[in-house]
mmCIF file of C-alpha atoms and ligand atoms in Angstrom:
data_model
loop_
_atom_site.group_PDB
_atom_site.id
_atom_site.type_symbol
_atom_site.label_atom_id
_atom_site.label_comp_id
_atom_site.label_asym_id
_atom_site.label_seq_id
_atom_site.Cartn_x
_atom_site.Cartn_y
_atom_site.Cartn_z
ATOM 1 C CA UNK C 1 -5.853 -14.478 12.687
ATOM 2 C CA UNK C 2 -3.027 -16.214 11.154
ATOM 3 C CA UNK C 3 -3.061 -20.052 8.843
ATOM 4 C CA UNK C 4 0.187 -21.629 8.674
ATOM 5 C CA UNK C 5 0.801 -24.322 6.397
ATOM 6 C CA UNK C 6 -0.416 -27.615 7.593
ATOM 7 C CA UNK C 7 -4.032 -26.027 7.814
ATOM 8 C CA UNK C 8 -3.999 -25.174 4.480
ATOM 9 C CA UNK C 9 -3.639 -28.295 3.284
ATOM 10 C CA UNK C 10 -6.501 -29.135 5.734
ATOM 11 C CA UNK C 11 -8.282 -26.439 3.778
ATOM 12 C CA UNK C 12 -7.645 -27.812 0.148
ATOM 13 C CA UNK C 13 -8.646 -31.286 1.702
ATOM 14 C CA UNK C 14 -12.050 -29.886 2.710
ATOM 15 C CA UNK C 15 -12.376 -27.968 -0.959
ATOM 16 C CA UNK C 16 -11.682 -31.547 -1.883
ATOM 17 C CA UNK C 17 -14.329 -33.200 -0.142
ATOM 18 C CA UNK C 18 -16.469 -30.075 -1.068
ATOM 19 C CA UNK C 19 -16.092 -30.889 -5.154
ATOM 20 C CA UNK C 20 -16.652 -34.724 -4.551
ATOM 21 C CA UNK C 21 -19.883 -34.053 -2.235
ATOM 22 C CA UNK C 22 -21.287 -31.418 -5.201
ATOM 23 C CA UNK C 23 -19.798 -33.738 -7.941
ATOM 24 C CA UNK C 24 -23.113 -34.288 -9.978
ATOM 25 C CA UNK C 25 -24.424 -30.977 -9.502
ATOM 26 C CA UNK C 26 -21.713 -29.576 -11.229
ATOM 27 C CA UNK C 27 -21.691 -31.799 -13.637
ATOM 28 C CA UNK C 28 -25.906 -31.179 -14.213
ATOM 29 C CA UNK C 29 -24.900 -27.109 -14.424
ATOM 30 C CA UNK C 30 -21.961 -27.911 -16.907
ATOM 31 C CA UNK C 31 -24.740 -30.632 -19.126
ATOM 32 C CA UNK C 32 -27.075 -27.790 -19.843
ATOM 33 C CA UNK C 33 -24.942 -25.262 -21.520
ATOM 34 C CA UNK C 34 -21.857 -27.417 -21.873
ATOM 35 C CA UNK C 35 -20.329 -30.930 -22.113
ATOM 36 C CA UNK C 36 -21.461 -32.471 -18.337
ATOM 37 C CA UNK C 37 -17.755 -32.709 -17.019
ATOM 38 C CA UNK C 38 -17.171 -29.698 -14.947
ATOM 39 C CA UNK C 39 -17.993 -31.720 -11.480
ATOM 40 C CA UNK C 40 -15.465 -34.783 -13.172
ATOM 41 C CA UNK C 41 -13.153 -32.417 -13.959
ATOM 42 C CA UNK C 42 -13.180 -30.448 -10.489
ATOM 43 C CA UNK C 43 -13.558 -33.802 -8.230
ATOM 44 C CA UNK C 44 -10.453 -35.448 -10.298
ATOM 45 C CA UNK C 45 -8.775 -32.402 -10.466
ATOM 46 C CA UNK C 46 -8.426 -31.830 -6.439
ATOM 47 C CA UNK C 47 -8.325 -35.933 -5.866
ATOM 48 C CA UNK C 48 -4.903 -35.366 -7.587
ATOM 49 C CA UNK C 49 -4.148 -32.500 -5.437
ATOM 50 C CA UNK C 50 -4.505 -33.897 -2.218
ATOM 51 C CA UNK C 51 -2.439 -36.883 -2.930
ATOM 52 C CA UNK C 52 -0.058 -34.601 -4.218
ATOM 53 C CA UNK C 53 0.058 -33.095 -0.995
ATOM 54 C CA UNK C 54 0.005 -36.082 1.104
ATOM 55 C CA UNK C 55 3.574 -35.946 1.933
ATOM 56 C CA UNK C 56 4.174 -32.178 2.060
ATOM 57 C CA UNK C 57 5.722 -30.407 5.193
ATOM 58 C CA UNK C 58 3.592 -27.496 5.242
ATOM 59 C CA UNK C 59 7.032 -25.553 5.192
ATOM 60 C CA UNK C 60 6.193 -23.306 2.221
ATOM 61 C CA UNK C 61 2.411 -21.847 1.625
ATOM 62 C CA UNK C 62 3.604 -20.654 -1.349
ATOM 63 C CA UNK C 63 4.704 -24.207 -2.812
ATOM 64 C CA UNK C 64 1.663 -26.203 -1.414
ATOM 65 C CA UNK C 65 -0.342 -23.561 -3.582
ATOM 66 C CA UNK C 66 2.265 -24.329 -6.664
ATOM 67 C CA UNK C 67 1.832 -28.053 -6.446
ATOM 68 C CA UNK C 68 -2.045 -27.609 -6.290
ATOM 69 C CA UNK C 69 -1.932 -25.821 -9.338
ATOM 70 C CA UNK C 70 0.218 -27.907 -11.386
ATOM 71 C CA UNK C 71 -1.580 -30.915 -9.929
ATOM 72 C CA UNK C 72 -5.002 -29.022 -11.268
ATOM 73 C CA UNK C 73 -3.561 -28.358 -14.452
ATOM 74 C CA UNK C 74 -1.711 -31.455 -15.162
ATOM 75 C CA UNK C 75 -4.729 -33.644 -14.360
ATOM 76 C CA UNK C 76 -7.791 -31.969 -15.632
ATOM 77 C CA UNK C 77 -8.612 -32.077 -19.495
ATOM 78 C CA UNK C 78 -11.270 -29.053 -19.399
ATOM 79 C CA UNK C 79 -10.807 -25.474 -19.647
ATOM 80 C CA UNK C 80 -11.177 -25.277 -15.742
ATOM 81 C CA UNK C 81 -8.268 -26.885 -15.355
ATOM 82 C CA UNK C 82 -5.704 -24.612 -16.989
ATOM 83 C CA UNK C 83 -7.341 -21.586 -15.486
ATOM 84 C CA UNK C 84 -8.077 -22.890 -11.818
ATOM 85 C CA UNK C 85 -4.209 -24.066 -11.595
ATOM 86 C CA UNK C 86 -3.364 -20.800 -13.484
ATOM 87 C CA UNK C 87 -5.043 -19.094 -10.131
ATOM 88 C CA UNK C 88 -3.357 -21.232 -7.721
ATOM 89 C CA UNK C 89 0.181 -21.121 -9.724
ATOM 90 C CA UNK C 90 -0.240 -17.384 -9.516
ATOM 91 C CA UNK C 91 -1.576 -16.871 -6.032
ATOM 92 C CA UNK C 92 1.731 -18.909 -5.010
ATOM 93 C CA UNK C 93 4.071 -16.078 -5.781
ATOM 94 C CA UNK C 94 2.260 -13.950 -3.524
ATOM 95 C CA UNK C 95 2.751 -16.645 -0.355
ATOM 96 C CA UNK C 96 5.977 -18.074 -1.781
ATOM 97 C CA UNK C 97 8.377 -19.069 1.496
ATOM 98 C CA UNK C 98 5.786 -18.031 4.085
ATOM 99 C CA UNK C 99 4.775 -20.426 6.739
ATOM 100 C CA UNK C 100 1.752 -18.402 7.937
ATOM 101 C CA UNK C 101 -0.750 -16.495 6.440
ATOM 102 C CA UNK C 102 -3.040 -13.639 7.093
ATOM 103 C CA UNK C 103 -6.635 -12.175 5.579
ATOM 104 C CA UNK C 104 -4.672 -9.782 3.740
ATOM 105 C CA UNK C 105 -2.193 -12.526 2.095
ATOM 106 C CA UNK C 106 -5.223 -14.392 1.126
ATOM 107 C CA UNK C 107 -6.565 -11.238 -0.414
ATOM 108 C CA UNK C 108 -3.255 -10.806 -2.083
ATOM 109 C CA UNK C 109 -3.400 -14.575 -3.305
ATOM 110 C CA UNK C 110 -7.227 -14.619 -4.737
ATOM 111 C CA UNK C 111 -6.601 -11.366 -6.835
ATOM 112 C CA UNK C 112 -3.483 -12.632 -8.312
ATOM 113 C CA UNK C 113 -5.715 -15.466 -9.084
ATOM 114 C CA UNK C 114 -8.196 -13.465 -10.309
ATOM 115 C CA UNK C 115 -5.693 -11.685 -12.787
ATOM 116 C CA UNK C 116 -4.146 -15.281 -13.770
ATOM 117 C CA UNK C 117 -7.317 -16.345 -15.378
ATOM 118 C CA UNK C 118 -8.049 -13.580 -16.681
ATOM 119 C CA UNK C 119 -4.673 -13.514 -18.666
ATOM 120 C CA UNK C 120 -5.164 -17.159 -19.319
ATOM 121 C CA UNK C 121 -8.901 -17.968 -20.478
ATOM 122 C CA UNK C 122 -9.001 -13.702 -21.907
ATOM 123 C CA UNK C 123 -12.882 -13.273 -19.927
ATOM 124 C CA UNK C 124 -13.735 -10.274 -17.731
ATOM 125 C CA UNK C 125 -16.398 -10.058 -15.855
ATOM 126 C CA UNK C 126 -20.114 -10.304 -17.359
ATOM 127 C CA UNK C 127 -19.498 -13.400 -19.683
ATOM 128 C CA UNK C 128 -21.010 -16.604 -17.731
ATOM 129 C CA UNK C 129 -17.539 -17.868 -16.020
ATOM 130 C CA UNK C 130 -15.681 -18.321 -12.445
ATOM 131 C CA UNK C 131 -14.706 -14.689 -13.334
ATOM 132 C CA UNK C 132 -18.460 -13.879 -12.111
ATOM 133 C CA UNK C 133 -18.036 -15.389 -8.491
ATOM 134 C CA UNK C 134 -14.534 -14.406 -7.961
ATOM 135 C CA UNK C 135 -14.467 -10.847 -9.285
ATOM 136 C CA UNK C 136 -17.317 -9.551 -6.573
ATOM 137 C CA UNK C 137 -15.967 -11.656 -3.874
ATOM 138 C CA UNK C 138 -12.481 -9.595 -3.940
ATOM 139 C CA UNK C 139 -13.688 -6.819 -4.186
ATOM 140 C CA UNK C 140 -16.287 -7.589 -1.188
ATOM 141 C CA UNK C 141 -13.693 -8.955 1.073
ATOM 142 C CA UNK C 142 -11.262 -5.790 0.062
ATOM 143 C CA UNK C 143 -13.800 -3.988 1.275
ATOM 144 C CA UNK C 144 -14.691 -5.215 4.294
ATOM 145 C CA UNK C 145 -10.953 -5.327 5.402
ATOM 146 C CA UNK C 146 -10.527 -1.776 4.577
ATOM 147 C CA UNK C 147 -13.797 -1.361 7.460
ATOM 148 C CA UNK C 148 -11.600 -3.118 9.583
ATOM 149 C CA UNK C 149 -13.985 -6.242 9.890
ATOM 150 C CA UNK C 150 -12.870 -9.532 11.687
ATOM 151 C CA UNK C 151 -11.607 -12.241 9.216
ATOM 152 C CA UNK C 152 -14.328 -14.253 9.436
ATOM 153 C CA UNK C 153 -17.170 -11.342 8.678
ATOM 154 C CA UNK C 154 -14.275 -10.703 5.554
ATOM 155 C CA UNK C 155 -14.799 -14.385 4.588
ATOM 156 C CA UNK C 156 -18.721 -14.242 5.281
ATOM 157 C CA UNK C 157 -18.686 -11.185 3.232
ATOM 158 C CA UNK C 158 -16.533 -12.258 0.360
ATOM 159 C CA UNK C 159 -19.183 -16.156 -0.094
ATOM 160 C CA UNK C 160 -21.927 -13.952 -0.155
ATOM 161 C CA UNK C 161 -20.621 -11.678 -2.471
ATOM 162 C CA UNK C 162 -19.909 -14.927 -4.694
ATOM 163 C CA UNK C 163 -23.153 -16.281 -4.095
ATOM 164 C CA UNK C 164 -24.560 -13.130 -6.226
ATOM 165 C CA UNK C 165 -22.205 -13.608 -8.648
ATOM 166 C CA UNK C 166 -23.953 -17.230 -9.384
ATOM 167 C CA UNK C 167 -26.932 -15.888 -9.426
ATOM 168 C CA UNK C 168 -26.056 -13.287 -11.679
ATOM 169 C CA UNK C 169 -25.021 -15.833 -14.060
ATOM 170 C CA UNK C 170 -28.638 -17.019 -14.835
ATOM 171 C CA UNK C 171 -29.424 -14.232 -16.422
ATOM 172 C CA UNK C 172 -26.950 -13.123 -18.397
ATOM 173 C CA UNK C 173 -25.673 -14.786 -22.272
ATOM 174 C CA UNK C 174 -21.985 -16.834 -21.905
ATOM 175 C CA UNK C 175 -19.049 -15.262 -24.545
ATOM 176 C CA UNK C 176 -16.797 -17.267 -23.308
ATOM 177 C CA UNK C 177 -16.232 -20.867 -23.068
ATOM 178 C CA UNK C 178 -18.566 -23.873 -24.187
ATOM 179 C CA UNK C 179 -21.590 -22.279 -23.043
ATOM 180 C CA UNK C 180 -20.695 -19.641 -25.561
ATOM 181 C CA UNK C 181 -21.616 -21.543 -28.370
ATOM 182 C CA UNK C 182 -25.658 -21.865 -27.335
ATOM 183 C CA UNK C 183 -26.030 -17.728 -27.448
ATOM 184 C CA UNK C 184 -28.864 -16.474 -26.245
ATOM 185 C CA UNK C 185 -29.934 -19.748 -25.252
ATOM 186 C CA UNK C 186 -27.457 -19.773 -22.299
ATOM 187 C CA UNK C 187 -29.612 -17.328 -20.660
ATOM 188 C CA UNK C 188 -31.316 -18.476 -17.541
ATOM 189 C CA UNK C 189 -28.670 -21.245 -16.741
ATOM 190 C CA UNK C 190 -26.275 -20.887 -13.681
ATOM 191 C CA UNK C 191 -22.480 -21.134 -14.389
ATOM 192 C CA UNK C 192 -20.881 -24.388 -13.186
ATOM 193 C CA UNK C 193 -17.578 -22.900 -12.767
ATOM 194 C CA UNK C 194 -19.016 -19.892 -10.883
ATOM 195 C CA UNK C 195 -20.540 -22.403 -8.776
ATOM 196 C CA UNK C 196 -17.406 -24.112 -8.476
ATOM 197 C CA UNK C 197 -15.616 -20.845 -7.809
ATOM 198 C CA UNK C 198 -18.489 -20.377 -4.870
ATOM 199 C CA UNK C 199 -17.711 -23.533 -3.177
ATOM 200 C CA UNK C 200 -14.036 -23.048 -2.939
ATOM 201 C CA UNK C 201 -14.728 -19.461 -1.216
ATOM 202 C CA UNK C 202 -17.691 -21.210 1.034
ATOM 203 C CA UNK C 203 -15.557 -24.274 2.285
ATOM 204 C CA UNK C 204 -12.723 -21.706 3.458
ATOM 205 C CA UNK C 205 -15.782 -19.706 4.890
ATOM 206 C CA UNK C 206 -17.420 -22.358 6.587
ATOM 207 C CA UNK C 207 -13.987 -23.973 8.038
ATOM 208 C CA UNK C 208 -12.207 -20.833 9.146
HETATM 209 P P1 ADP F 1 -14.824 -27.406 -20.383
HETATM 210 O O1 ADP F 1 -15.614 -26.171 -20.683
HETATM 211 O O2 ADP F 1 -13.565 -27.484 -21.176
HETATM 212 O O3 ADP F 1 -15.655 -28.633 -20.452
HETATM 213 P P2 ADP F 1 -15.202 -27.373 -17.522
HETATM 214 O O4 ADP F 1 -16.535 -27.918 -17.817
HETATM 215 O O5 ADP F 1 -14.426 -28.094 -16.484
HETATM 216 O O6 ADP F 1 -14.326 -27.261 -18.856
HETATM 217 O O7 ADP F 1 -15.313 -25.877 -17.025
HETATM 218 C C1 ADP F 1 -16.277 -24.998 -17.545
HETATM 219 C C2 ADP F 1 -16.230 -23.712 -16.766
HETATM 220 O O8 ADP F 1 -15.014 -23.030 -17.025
HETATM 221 C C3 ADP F 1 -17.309 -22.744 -17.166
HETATM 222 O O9 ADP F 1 -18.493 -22.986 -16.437
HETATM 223 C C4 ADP F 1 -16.696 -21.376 -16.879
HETATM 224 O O10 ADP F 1 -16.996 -20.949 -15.562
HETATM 225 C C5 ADP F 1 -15.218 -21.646 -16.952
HETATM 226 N N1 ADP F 1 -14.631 -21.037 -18.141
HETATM 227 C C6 ADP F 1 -14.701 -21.467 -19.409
HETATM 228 N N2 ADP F 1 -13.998 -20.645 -20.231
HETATM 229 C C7 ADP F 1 -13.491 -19.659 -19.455
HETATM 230 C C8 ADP F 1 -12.662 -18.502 -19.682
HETATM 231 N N3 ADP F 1 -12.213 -18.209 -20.895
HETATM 232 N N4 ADP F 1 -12.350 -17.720 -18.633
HETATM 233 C C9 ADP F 1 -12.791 -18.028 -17.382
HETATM 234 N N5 ADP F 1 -13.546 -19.097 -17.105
HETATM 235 C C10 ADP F 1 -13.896 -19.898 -18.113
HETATM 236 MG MG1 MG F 2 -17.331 -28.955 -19.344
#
C-alpha cells in the first residue's frame, strides 16, 4: 500500500474536519486542568493548514508536511502549536521529495515527530501530554510491521495503542504543561492533547 501526495492532503483535510467536529470536547478536556483552548487552538490551527494547502501540487510529501507545520505553528498561540508543527516540520525531512509513501515512511515520519516534541516541549512519556498517545502508538505500529501485518491492522493497531495512552492519562499527575500547575489535582482528568494526538492517528485509521 502506497499514498502519494494528493491523498495526503485529503488526509490532513479529514484531520481537519476531525478537530472542528471534536472542537468543544477538546476544549472541555483542556477547561478542567488548563485554559479551555486546546479544541480553538487545534480547529484554527488545521483551518490554516488546509487553506495553506489549497493550491499545492501534491508534488512533494515532504513539503505538504513542512507547510502544515509552519501553518500549525505560525497560527496557533498555545503550546500545541509549537510542538504539533515541530512534529510535522520534523516528520517532513523524513518524506522530503517523495511523491508516494509507504507504512514504513509513515513510521519513519511519526517517530521523527515523536522525537521533535520531545526536543521541543522537554516531556517524555508519563507526564499528562500528546507524548502519552503517540509514544505507545509507534511503538505498536513498529511492532506490528515487524509481524508483517497488513497496513491497515498496523494503523488499527497503532489507534488502539493511542487510545490506551488517553486513558492512561486519567490517572496519572501532569509535569508538564498547564495542567502541571494543579498537581495532584490533575489526576483523574484525560489529556486534551493526547486526545488530540488520538484523533489524528484515528482519522488516518478510519480513512486508509
Ligand atoms: P496551552 O497549554 O498553551 O493552552 P493547548 O491547550 O493547545 O496549549 O495544548 C495543551 C496540550 O499540549 C496538553 O494537553 C498537552 O498534551 C500538550 N503539552 C503541553 N505541554 C507539553 C510539553 N511540554 N510536551 C508535550 N506536550 C505538551
Ligand atoms: Mg490550553
Amino acid at each position: 500500500m502506497t499514498m502519494d501526495g494528493k491523498r495526503v492532503i485529503e488526509l490532513i483535510n479529514k484531520i481537519n474536519v476531525k478537530m472542528n467536529d471534536n472542537k468543544e470536547y477538546l476544549t472541555e478536556l483542556d477547561a478542567a486542568i488548563g485554559d479551555g483552548d486546546h479544541g480553538l487552538n487545534m480547529s484554527k490551527g488545521f483551518n490554516a493548514v488546509v487553506d495553506k494547502l489549497k493550491d499545492d501540487d501534491g508534488e512533494n510529501i515532504g513539503n505538504i508536511l513542512k507547510k502544515s507545520g509552519m501553518a500549525l505553528v505560525s497560527n496557533v498561540g498555545g503550546a500545541s502549536g509549537p510542538l504539533y508543527g515541530t512534529a510535522f516540520m520534523k516528520g517532513a525531512i523524513e518524506v522530503n521529495g517523495k511523491s508516494d509513501i509507504n507504512i514504513n515512511d509513515f513510521l519513519n515520519v511519526l517517530k521523527a515527530g515523536l522525537q521533535g516534541i520531545k526536543q521541543r516541549g522537554k516531556a517524555v512519556y508519563g507526564e499528562k501530554t500528546m507524548i502519552d498517545a503517540l509514544e505507545p502508538a509507534i511503538k505498536a505500529m513498529e511492532e506490528s510491521i515487524n509481524n508483517g501485518d497488513d497496513p491497515k491492522i498496523v494503523l488499527k493497531n497503532g489507534k488502539y495503542a493511542a487510545e490506551e495512552g488517553v486513558n492512561y492519562t486519567k490517572t496519572i499527575k501532569a509535569t508538564k504543561g498547564r495542567a502541571s500547575y494543579l498537581g495532584d489535582r490533575s489526576i483523574g482528568h484525560q489529556d486534551a492533547g493526547a486526545t488530540s494526538c488520538l484523533y489524528i492517528l484515528e482519522t488516518i485509521y478510519e480513512e486508509i
